[in-house]
XYZ file of N, CA, C and O in Angstrom:
792
model
N 231.420 38.688 137.904
C 231.606 38.630 139.347
C 230.597 37.676 139.963
O 229.434 37.699 139.626
N 231.058 36.913 140.918
C 230.181 36.005 141.649
C 229.531 36.757 142.799
O 230.048 37.762 143.266
N 228.393 36.259 143.253
C 227.726 36.843 144.407
C 227.590 35.772 145.465
O 227.068 34.690 145.221
N 228.098 36.071 146.663
C 228.033 35.127 147.775
C 227.593 35.895 149.015
O 228.173 36.923 149.339
N 226.596 35.418 149.709
C 226.051 36.093 150.886
C 225.652 37.536 150.566
O 225.802 38.426 151.381
N 225.189 37.752 149.317
C 224.769 39.092 148.930
C 225.922 40.027 148.616
O 225.729 41.202 148.387
N 227.159 39.498 148.625
C 228.338 40.322 148.381
C 228.964 39.917 147.064
O 229.215 38.742 146.824
N 229.228 40.893 146.192
C 229.897 40.603 144.931
C 231.367 40.331 145.210
O 231.983 40.992 146.031
N 231.927 39.363 144.517
C 233.363 39.108 144.621
C 233.908 38.842 143.236
O 233.172 38.583 142.300
N 235.215 38.881 143.118
C 235.842 38.664 141.820
C 236.088 37.186 141.548
O 236.877 36.838 140.686
N 235.436 36.310 142.281
C 235.599 34.873 142.097
C 236.554 34.271 143.098
O 236.523 33.082 143.366
N 237.445 35.079 143.665
C 238.378 34.592 144.672
C 237.626 34.445 145.987
O 236.977 35.376 146.446
N 237.680 33.285 146.558
C 236.988 33.055 147.825
C 238.032 33.101 148.919
O 238.866 32.215 149.048
N 238.017 34.172 149.653
C 238.960 34.355 150.748
C 238.195 34.644 152.019
O 236.973 34.527 152.069
N 238.913 35.053 153.055
C 238.261 35.328 154.341
C 237.160 36.358 154.247
O 236.164 36.270 154.944
N 237.320 37.366 153.342
C 236.300 38.412 153.251
C 234.950 37.855 152.816
O 233.913 38.345 153.216
N 234.947 36.831 151.942
C 233.676 36.309 151.444
C 233.109 35.256 152.373
O 231.910 35.093 152.450
N 233.930 34.531 153.074
C 233.440 33.487 153.980
C 232.949 34.042 155.312
O 232.103 33.457 155.952
N 233.491 35.147 155.736
C 233.249 35.626 157.094
C 232.201 36.726 157.197
O 232.127 37.391 158.207
N 231.399 36.928 156.188
C 230.298 37.887 156.214
C 230.730 39.309 156.562
O 230.585 39.744 157.695
N 231.246 40.049 155.601
C 231.633 41.437 155.856
C 230.414 42.342 156.010
O 229.349 42.068 155.472
N 230.604 43.428 156.733
C 229.535 44.401 156.944
C 229.140 45.098 155.643
O 227.981 45.431 155.439
N 230.116 45.326 154.786
C 229.851 45.939 153.473
C 230.770 45.295 152.440
O 231.671 44.525 152.789
N 230.546 45.594 151.193
C 231.281 44.979 150.094
C 232.767 45.343 150.169
O 233.135 46.518 150.021
N 233.654 44.359 150.379
C 235.094 44.643 150.472
C 235.671 45.256 149.202
O 236.691 45.939 149.256
N 235.005 45.064 148.064
C 235.500 45.635 146.808
C 235.535 47.160 146.859
O 236.290 47.786 146.119
N 234.747 47.775 147.744
C 234.756 49.231 147.864
C 236.110 49.759 148.328
O 236.452 50.911 148.081
N 236.882 48.918 149.003
C 238.192 49.351 149.490
C 239.287 49.217 148.436
O 240.399 49.710 148.629
N 238.960 48.563 147.341
C 239.955 48.390 146.283
C 239.975 49.613 145.376
O 238.944 50.189 145.059
N 241.160 49.999 144.991
C 241.297 51.094 144.032
C 240.974 52.472 144.570
O 240.610 53.351 143.792
N 241.090 52.692 145.881
C 240.900 54.042 146.411
C 242.019 54.934 145.870
O 243.137 54.479 145.618
N 241.734 56.219 145.705
C 242.676 57.147 145.075
C 243.685 57.685 146.096
O 243.508 58.764 146.640
N 244.736 56.939 146.323
C 245.742 57.302 147.333
C 246.684 58.406 146.860
O 247.483 58.912 147.652
N 246.614 58.807 145.590
C 247.497 59.874 145.091
C 247.259 61.187 145.828
O 248.171 62.001 145.955
N 246.058 61.388 146.320
C 245.734 62.642 146.998
C 246.166 62.659 148.463
O 246.091 63.690 149.121
N 246.638 61.526 148.996
C 247.016 61.428 150.411
C 248.500 61.747 150.550
O 249.348 61.055 149.985
N 248.816 62.797 151.304
C 250.209 63.225 151.432
C 250.819 62.906 152.792
O 252.022 63.070 152.971
N 250.021 62.442 153.737
C 250.540 62.244 155.093
C 251.126 60.848 155.325
O 251.737 60.601 156.361
N 250.988 59.933 154.379
C 251.494 58.567 154.552
C 252.912 58.451 153.999
O 253.264 59.101 153.027
N 253.707 57.580 154.626
C 255.078 57.332 154.181
C 255.220 55.900 153.683
O 254.422 55.032 154.022
N 256.236 55.663 152.912
C 256.638 54.310 152.497
C 255.582 53.572 151.681
O 255.534 52.343 151.703
N 254.706 54.300 150.981
C 253.737 53.653 150.114
C 252.654 52.863 150.829
O 252.010 51.999 150.232
N 252.418 53.147 152.109
C 251.377 52.454 152.865
C 250.015 52.907 152.366
O 249.745 54.107 152.280
N 249.159 51.946 152.007
C 247.786 52.209 151.577
C 246.891 51.102 152.131
O 247.379 50.137 152.710
N 245.599 51.210 151.889
C 244.684 50.145 152.329
C 244.934 48.856 151.561
O 244.680 47.766 152.066
N 245.435 48.958 150.327
C 245.790 47.762 149.554
C 247.122 47.175 149.994
O 247.388 45.997 149.772
N 247.973 47.992 150.593
C 249.312 47.570 151.011
C 249.612 48.159 152.392
O 250.419 49.072 152.537
N 248.947 47.632 153.440
C 249.045 48.247 154.773
C 250.291 47.876 155.573
O 250.508 48.403 156.656
N 251.100 46.968 155.049
C 252.279 46.510 155.777
C 252.208 45.006 155.951
O 251.127 44.411 155.937
N 253.360 44.400 156.115
C 253.468 42.955 156.221
C 252.647 42.414 157.387
O 252.798 42.866 158.523
N 251.757 41.492 157.097
C 250.950 40.858 158.129
C 249.699 41.615 158.523
O 248.975 41.187 159.419
N 249.427 42.750 157.877
C 248.232 43.539 158.177
C 247.266 43.475 156.996
O 247.673 43.336 155.848
N 245.978 43.607 157.305
C 244.948 43.658 156.264
C 243.898 44.683 156.667
O 243.422 44.686 157.801
N 243.530 45.550 155.720
C 242.444 46.511 155.918
C 241.209 45.909 155.280
O 241.245 45.490 154.118
N 240.099 45.886 156.021
C 238.895 45.233 155.513
C 237.670 45.723 156.270
O 237.789 46.356 157.325
N 236.475 45.382 155.772
C 235.257 45.692 156.520
C 235.179 44.858 157.803
O 235.742 43.754 157.878
N 234.467 45.371 158.789
C 234.146 44.583 159.974
C 233.435 43.313 159.536
O 232.642 43.338 158.595
N 233.714 42.204 160.226
C 233.072 40.938 159.916
C 232.360 40.402 161.152
O 232.696 40.744 162.285
N 231.401 39.531 160.907
C 230.625 38.945 161.995
C 231.511 38.283 163.042
O 231.266 38.353 164.243
N 232.597 37.644 162.609
C 233.478 36.908 163.516
C 234.407 37.819 164.327
O 235.136 37.347 165.188
N 234.385 39.126 164.082
C 235.311 40.016 164.771
C 235.009 40.180 166.254
O 235.850 40.692 166.998
N 233.865 39.737 166.690
C 233.608 39.662 168.133
C 234.694 38.822 168.790
O 235.167 39.136 169.883
N 235.093 37.736 168.104
C 236.109 36.817 168.638
C 237.533 37.285 168.367
O 238.479 36.619 168.786
N 237.681 38.395 167.655
C 239.022 38.882 167.315
C 239.367 40.171 168.047
O 240.262 40.906 167.630
N 238.659 40.453 169.144
C 239.019 41.574 169.996
C 238.515 42.930 169.568
O 239.003 43.955 170.047
N 237.489 42.966 168.686
C 236.991 44.257 168.210
C 236.446 45.116 169.362
O 236.783 46.300 169.475
N 235.632 44.533 170.228
C 235.063 45.324 171.321
C 236.129 45.726 172.336
O 236.073 46.824 172.904
N 237.095 44.864 172.552
C 238.214 45.211 173.440
C 238.976 46.411 172.883
O 239.368 47.315 173.614
N 239.174 46.427 171.556
C 239.834 47.571 170.921
C 239.022 48.842 171.155
O 239.581 49.881 171.517
N 237.700 48.779 170.955
C 236.860 49.962 171.170
C 236.934 50.468 172.607
O 236.772 51.665 172.851
N 237.212 49.573 173.552
C 237.306 49.990 174.951
C 238.524 50.876 175.200
O 238.602 51.544 176.229
N 239.484 50.924 174.269
C 240.613 51.860 174.374
C 240.139 53.275 174.069
O 240.829 54.241 174.396
N 238.970 53.394 173.433
C 238.429 54.684 173.013
C 237.381 55.214 173.986
O 237.383 56.386 174.342
N 236.480 54.321 174.421
C 235.360 54.749 175.252
C 234.766 53.543 175.976
O 235.181 52.402 175.746
N 233.776 53.793 176.793
C 233.100 52.702 177.509
C 232.279 51.883 176.514
O 231.486 52.427 175.752
N 232.468 50.573 176.539
C 231.745 49.670 175.642
C 230.597 48.989 176.369
O 229.513 48.830 175.826
N 230.812 48.590 177.609
C 229.796 47.857 178.357
C 229.953 46.362 178.152
O 230.846 45.894 177.441
N 229.094 45.602 178.771
C 229.131 44.137 178.679
C 228.265 43.686 177.510
O 227.094 43.345 177.690
N 228.832 43.685 176.322
C 228.113 43.317 175.114
C 228.324 41.823 174.861
O 229.459 41.368 174.737
N 227.223 41.076 174.796
C 227.329 39.642 174.528
C 227.541 39.399 173.038
O 227.310 40.284 172.211
N 227.930 38.186 172.702
C 228.102 37.828 171.295
C 226.777 37.967 170.551
O 226.737 38.427 169.414
N 225.678 37.599 171.195
C 224.359 37.707 170.578
C 224.011 39.165 170.301
O 223.458 39.501 169.250
N 224.311 40.052 171.258
C 224.049 41.478 171.063
C 224.912 42.036 169.926
O 224.438 42.824 169.109
N 226.170 41.629 169.897
C 227.076 42.066 168.832
C 226.532 41.649 167.476
O 226.460 42.450 166.541
N 226.119 40.401 167.360
C 225.633 39.903 166.083
C 224.313 40.546 165.671
O 224.094 40.816 164.493
N 223.447 40.826 166.652
C 222.187 41.505 166.346
C 222.456 42.923 165.833
O 221.827 43.379 164.864
N 223.412 43.632 166.455
C 223.747 44.977 165.997
C 224.421 44.924 164.631
O 224.160 45.748 163.760
N 225.285 43.939 164.415
C 225.935 43.736 163.125
C 224.874 43.537 162.043
O 224.921 44.180 160.990
N 223.897 42.677 162.309
C 222.829 42.409 161.336
C 222.009 43.663 161.045
O 221.637 43.922 159.897
N 221.712 44.441 162.099
C 220.933 45.669 161.912
C 221.703 46.673 161.059
O 221.135 47.318 160.167
N 223.005 46.806 161.312
C 223.822 47.732 160.524
C 223.963 47.246 159.083
O 223.896 48.034 158.142
N 224.131 45.962 158.917
C 224.288 45.395 157.572
C 222.991 45.554 156.765
O 223.022 45.723 155.544
N 221.849 45.490 157.454
C 220.554 45.641 156.786
C 220.352 47.073 156.270
O 219.579 47.289 155.345
N 221.049 48.037 156.862
C 220.986 49.433 156.406
C 222.077 49.632 155.359
O 223.079 50.317 155.591
N 221.887 49.021 154.221
C 222.919 49.042 153.178
C 223.325 50.478 152.839
O 222.504 51.380 152.815
N 224.607 50.650 152.629
C 225.185 51.922 152.208
C 225.155 53.005 153.283
O 225.246 54.191 152.972
N 225.027 52.603 154.539
C 225.024 53.592 155.623
C 226.151 53.393 156.626
O 226.632 54.368 157.198
N 226.569 52.161 156.892
C 227.581 51.889 157.909
C 228.771 51.180 157.280
O 228.640 50.099 156.715
N 229.930 51.820 157.411
C 231.165 51.284 156.852
C 232.201 51.193 157.973
O 233.121 52.010 158.058
N 232.022 50.236 158.883
C 233.004 50.015 159.945
C 234.175 49.280 159.299
O 234.011 48.207 158.717
N 235.346 49.882 159.385
C 236.534 49.375 158.702
C 237.607 49.095 159.739
O 237.802 49.892 160.663
N 238.289 47.975 159.583
C 239.266 47.551 160.589
C 240.601 47.222 159.943
O 240.684 46.967 158.740
N 241.643 47.212 160.767
C 242.943 46.670 160.397
C 243.143 45.437 161.264
O 243.002 45.499 162.490
N 243.438 44.321 160.614
C 243.657 43.066 161.328
C 245.128 42.693 161.275
O 245.777 42.815 160.228
N 245.666 42.255 162.412
C 246.986 41.635 162.447
C 246.751 40.169 162.106
O 246.197 39.409 162.909
N 247.124 39.775 160.898
C 246.848 38.418 160.419
C 247.627 37.366 161.191
O 247.175 36.226 161.318
N 248.788 37.732 161.725
C 249.588 36.765 162.475
C 248.937 36.406 163.805
O 249.027 35.275 164.260
N 248.272 37.391 164.419
C 247.627 37.162 165.711
C 246.121 36.940 165.591
O 245.486 36.529 166.558
N 245.555 37.251 164.426
C 244.104 37.149 164.268
C 243.369 38.124 165.160
O 242.338 37.802 165.737
N 243.913 39.347 165.264
C 243.386 40.357 166.177
C 243.104 41.654 165.438
O 243.881 42.056 164.566
N 242.032 42.323 165.819
C 241.714 43.637 165.272
C 242.533 44.666 166.045
O 242.454 44.741 167.265
N 243.319 45.466 165.308
C 244.262 46.369 165.960
C 243.969 47.848 165.685
O 244.550 48.721 166.329
N 243.087 48.137 164.755
C 242.683 49.519 164.472
C 241.306 49.492 163.829
O 240.926 48.505 163.197
N 240.567 50.580 164.012
C 239.217 50.634 163.466
C 238.762 52.081 163.339
O 239.221 52.961 164.066
N 237.860 52.312 162.411
C 237.165 53.586 162.267
C 235.864 53.314 161.520
O 235.738 52.306 160.828
N 234.931 54.220 161.662
C 233.617 54.061 161.041
C 233.296 55.262 160.158
O 233.491 56.408 160.563
N 232.795 54.970 158.968
C 232.149 55.969 158.128
C 230.654 55.742 158.263
O 230.161 54.668 157.926
N 229.949 56.735 158.805
C 228.488 56.695 158.871
C 227.966 57.669 157.819
O 228.368 58.832 157.795
N 227.108 57.188 156.938
C 226.602 58.000 155.830
C 225.167 58.415 156.117
O 224.305 57.577 156.391
N 224.935 59.717 156.056
C 223.612 60.304 156.298
C 223.025 60.769 154.974
O 223.690 61.457 154.195
N 221.785 60.370 154.714
C 221.091 60.817 153.507
C 220.453 62.172 153.763
O 219.815 62.377 154.792
N 220.640 63.107 152.833
C 220.145 64.465 153.002
C 219.159 64.824 151.887
O 219.169 64.210 150.823
N 218.329 65.824 152.123
C 217.517 66.423 151.074
C 218.278 67.555 150.401
O 218.059 67.837 149.219
N 219.167 68.214 151.159
C 219.901 69.345 150.608
C 220.896 68.881 149.546
O 221.207 67.695 149.430
N 221.357 69.861 148.771
C 222.359 69.622 147.725
C 221.933 68.511 146.771
O 222.714 67.628 146.424
N 220.655 68.552 146.402
C 220.153 67.585 145.424
C 220.097 66.167 145.969
O 220.465 65.226 145.281
N 219.639 66.035 147.212
C 219.548 64.724 147.879
C 220.940 64.072 148.002
O 221.153 62.905 147.646
N 221.870 64.842 148.533
C 223.258 64.388 148.677
C 223.434 63.475 149.889
O 222.504 63.245 150.664
N 224.660 62.968 150.018
C 225.048 62.148 151.161
C 226.171 62.855 151.913
O 227.082 63.401 151.302
N 226.086 62.817 153.249
C 227.119 63.408 154.103
C 227.746 62.298 154.930
O 227.049 61.444 155.473
N 229.053 62.303 155.043
C 229.745 61.299 155.834
C 230.174 61.830 157.184
O 230.400 63.028 157.352
N 230.256 60.920 158.156
C 230.805 61.249 159.475
C 231.863 60.212 159.811
O 231.619 59.006 159.704
N 233.024 60.687 160.211
C 234.104 59.829 160.680
C 233.924 59.645 162.173
O 233.888 60.615 162.925
N 233.785 58.400 162.597
C 233.495 58.092 163.999
C 234.412 56.983 164.513
O 234.927 56.172 163.741
N 234.576 56.925 165.818
C 235.173 55.788 166.537
C 236.537 55.372 165.989
O 236.801 54.201 165.733
N 237.424 56.349 165.834
C 238.789 56.070 165.371
C 239.616 55.587 166.552
O 239.714 56.271 167.575
N 240.199 54.405 166.407
C 240.994 53.854 167.512
C 242.077 52.929 166.967
O 241.857 52.207 165.997
N 243.243 53.000 167.601
C 244.366 52.113 167.298
C 244.818 51.503 168.611
O 244.947 52.201 169.618
N 245.058 50.205 168.607
C 245.556 49.525 169.800
C 246.844 50.189 170.273
O 247.731 50.499 169.471
N 246.957 50.401 171.576
C 248.145 51.050 172.134
C 249.417 50.304 171.738
O 250.464 50.906 171.512
N 249.349 49.009 171.639
C 250.498 48.179 171.296
C 251.013 48.464 169.880
O 252.180 48.209 169.567
N 250.160 49.014 169.013
C 250.509 49.203 167.605
C 250.678 50.669 167.230
O 250.824 50.979 166.049
N 250.685 51.549 168.190
C 250.822 52.972 167.867
C 252.225 53.266 167.353
O 253.185 52.587 167.689
N 252.324 54.284 166.493
C 253.605 54.644 165.906
C 253.908 53.908 164.616
O 255.019 53.991 164.089
N 252.938 53.176 164.066
C 253.136 52.425 162.819
C 252.273 52.966 161.668
O 251.994 52.241 160.727
N 251.812 54.195 161.793
C 250.979 54.868 160.784
C 249.573 54.298 160.671
O 248.861 54.602 159.722
N 249.149 53.465 161.611
C 247.832 52.840 161.490
C 246.702 53.848 161.680
O 245.646 53.720 161.055
N 246.900 54.847 162.532
C 245.896 55.901 162.676
C 245.732 56.663 161.380
O 244.613 56.909 160.918
N 246.860 57.042 160.774
C 246.811 57.731 159.484
C 246.184 56.842 158.419
O 245.411 57.302 157.579
N 246.528 55.560 158.447
C 246.002 54.620 157.460
C 244.486 54.498 157.559
O 243.775 54.595 156.551
N 243.964 54.304 158.763
C 242.528 54.064 158.913
C 241.730 55.344 158.638
O 240.670 55.306 158.019
N 242.252 56.515 159.049
C 241.556 57.777 158.778
C 241.581 58.080 157.279
O 240.569 58.476 156.693
N 242.731 57.880 156.636
C 242.817 58.111 155.187
C 241.889 57.174 154.427
O 241.222 57.579 153.473
N 241.831 55.918 154.850
C 240.958 54.939 154.198
C 239.505 55.383 154.267
O 238.781 55.371 153.268
N 239.058 55.781 155.458
C 237.665 56.216 155.628
C 237.388 57.477 154.810
O 236.334 57.610 154.178
N 238.331 58.401 154.797
C 238.149 59.653 154.054
C 238.006 59.367 152.558
O 237.100 59.893 151.900
N 238.877 58.512 152.026
C 238.796 58.153 150.612
C 237.538 57.348 150.302
O 236.937 57.503 149.236
N 237.142 56.499 151.229
C 235.925 55.714 151.056
C 234.702 56.620 150.994
O 233.795 56.405 150.175
N 234.675 57.659 151.835
C 233.549 58.610 151.812
C 233.416 59.259 150.441
O 232.313 59.393 149.905
N 234.540 59.628 149.871
C 234.516 60.223 148.531
C 234.027 59.202 147.511
O 233.203 59.510 146.648
N 234.508 57.972 147.620
C 234.149 56.937 146.650
C 232.660 56.608 146.678
O 232.059 56.354 145.638
N 232.034 56.605 147.867
C 230.611 56.257 147.949
C 229.705 57.466 147.698
O 228.499 57.365 147.809
N 230.302 58.630 147.358
C 229.512 59.769 146.914
C 229.142 60.795 147.951
O 228.223 61.589 147.724
N 229.833 60.836 149.078
C 229.544 61.867 150.081
C 230.044 63.214 149.573
O 231.129 63.302 149.001
N 229.249 64.266 149.794
C 229.692 65.592 149.372
C 230.619 66.201 150.409
O 231.394 67.114 150.108
N 230.574 65.702 151.653
C 231.535 66.123 152.662
C 231.564 65.073 153.763
O 230.665 64.243 153.883
N 232.625 65.131 154.552
C 232.763 64.249 155.705
C 233.216 65.101 156.880
O 234.039 66.007 156.719
N 232.634 64.856 158.036
C 232.980 65.616 159.231
C 233.335 64.691 160.377
O 233.191 63.470 160.287
N 233.798 65.290 161.463
C 234.161 64.523 162.652
C 234.121 65.431 163.860
O 234.112 66.650 163.730
N 234.092 64.835 165.019
C 234.248 65.543 166.283
C 235.561 65.090 166.884
O 235.885 63.897 166.834
N 236.331 66.019 167.443
C 237.566 65.619 168.106
C 237.908 66.605 169.210
O 237.412 67.729 169.237
N 238.787 66.164 170.091
C 239.300 67.026 171.152
C 240.271 68.032 170.539
O 240.865 67.782 169.490
N 240.446 69.143 171.227
C 241.382 70.153 170.735
C 242.766 69.566 170.494
O 243.447 69.941 169.540
N 243.180 68.619 171.345
C 244.520 68.032 171.233
C 244.695 67.210 169.957
O 245.818 66.924 169.552
N 243.593 66.834 169.302
C 243.670 66.019 168.083
C 243.488 66.830 166.802
O 243.573 66.292 165.705
N 243.246 68.136 166.934
C 242.979 68.955 165.745
C 244.149 68.929 164.763
O 243.952 68.841 163.555
N 245.383 69.018 165.256
C 246.541 69.029 164.360
C 246.631 67.720 163.580
O 246.967 67.721 162.383
N 246.321 66.603 164.243
C 246.338 65.303 163.569
C 245.358 65.295 162.404
O 245.712 64.952 161.279
N 244.119 65.722 162.651
C 243.110 65.711 161.590
C 243.366 66.794 160.541
O 243.030 66.611 159.372
N 243.995 67.902 160.928
C 244.385 68.920 159.942
C 245.340 68.349 158.907
O 245.314 68.756 157.738
N 246.169 67.374 159.312
C 247.149 66.801 158.375
C 246.485 66.032 157.233
O 247.119 65.758 156.224
N 245.205 65.701 157.384
C 244.443 65.030 156.319
C 243.621 66.016 155.499
O 242.971 65.634 154.535
N 243.602 67.275 155.926
C 242.809 68.278 155.232
C 241.529 68.653 155.959
O 240.774 69.503 155.490
N 241.242 68.027 157.115
C 240.066 68.414 157.892
C 240.316 69.777 158.521
O 241.422 70.062 158.985
N 239.288 70.613 158.528
C 239.418 71.951 159.101
C 238.073 72.376 159.669
O 237.019 71.932 159.205
N 238.124 73.254 160.657
C 236.892 73.808 161.203
C 236.273 74.767 160.210
O 236.983 75.439 159.455
N 234.950 74.800 160.194
C 234.261 75.748 159.315
C 234.245 77.111 159.992
O 234.084 77.207 161.212
N 234.405 78.158 159.206
C 234.420 79.504 159.756
C 233.139 79.769 160.534
O 232.039 79.556 160.038
N 233.304 80.203 161.769
C 232.167 80.502 162.630
C 231.523 79.269 163.246
O 230.530 79.371 163.959
N 232.086 78.074 162.985
C 231.492 76.837 163.515
C 232.603 75.813 163.775
O 232.635 74.751 163.192
N 233.539 76.206 164.638
C 234.714 75.381 164.882
C 234.510 74.390 166.017
O 235.396 73.616 166.334
N 233.355 74.415 166.652
C 233.108 73.517 167.776
C 231.860 72.689 167.521
O 230.967 73.098 166.799
N 231.838 71.537 168.132
C 230.651 70.701 168.082
C 230.025 70.711 169.467
O 230.724 70.557 170.468
N 228.727 70.879 169.536
C 228.017 70.867 170.820
C 227.090 69.679 170.856
O 226.483 69.332 169.839
N 227.010 69.033 172.005
C 226.191 67.820 172.121
C 225.433 67.815 173.429
O 225.741 68.549 174.356
N 224.427 66.964 173.481
C 223.744 66.593 174.723
C 223.898 65.091 174.860
O 223.603 64.341 173.930
N 224.386 64.644 175.983
C 224.517 63.206 176.222
C 223.312 62.715 177.014
O 222.896 63.338 177.973
N 222.755 61.594 176.593
C 221.612 61.016 177.296
C 222.045 59.786 178.076
O 222.935 59.085 177.687
């Protein structure tokens, strides 16, 4: 395998190697989709549908509507390209902790879905790793094409592949049935998440 920009590749130089991915794109190859029962028509991260590609966030995604997509989920604020790149660099420097994964419409060069796996290092369970599923969003224009299921399944399988002993998430009551379809469930006696916002 060749190494370019600190990323191992199989020798094929494509957009993933030229555009500086947040994490090694090879991690998305060979995920165990046999365990996923909620997807139809053989859709996987390796085969997401004609004209779509599942991949790590890249430095150039500022120009491909990534922040605009996040604004469908929550307030983003006025983030400059410099701020985006500084945050990208900081996340990339924390190797094996941030796995922001996107679906790109290759025909439009636009990011149309995204989710994040954040990995927390623990002392418990023999210094295990715990995953958190965060910032799941699909462009309104692309809803109804299994992209939500695709991006959540991808992150869930990725968490298992990178060695997390569990993965959790926070969601509204209205989304519980959606996440239940992937096998997510509330823990007995701890079905709610409580937070303080600063």
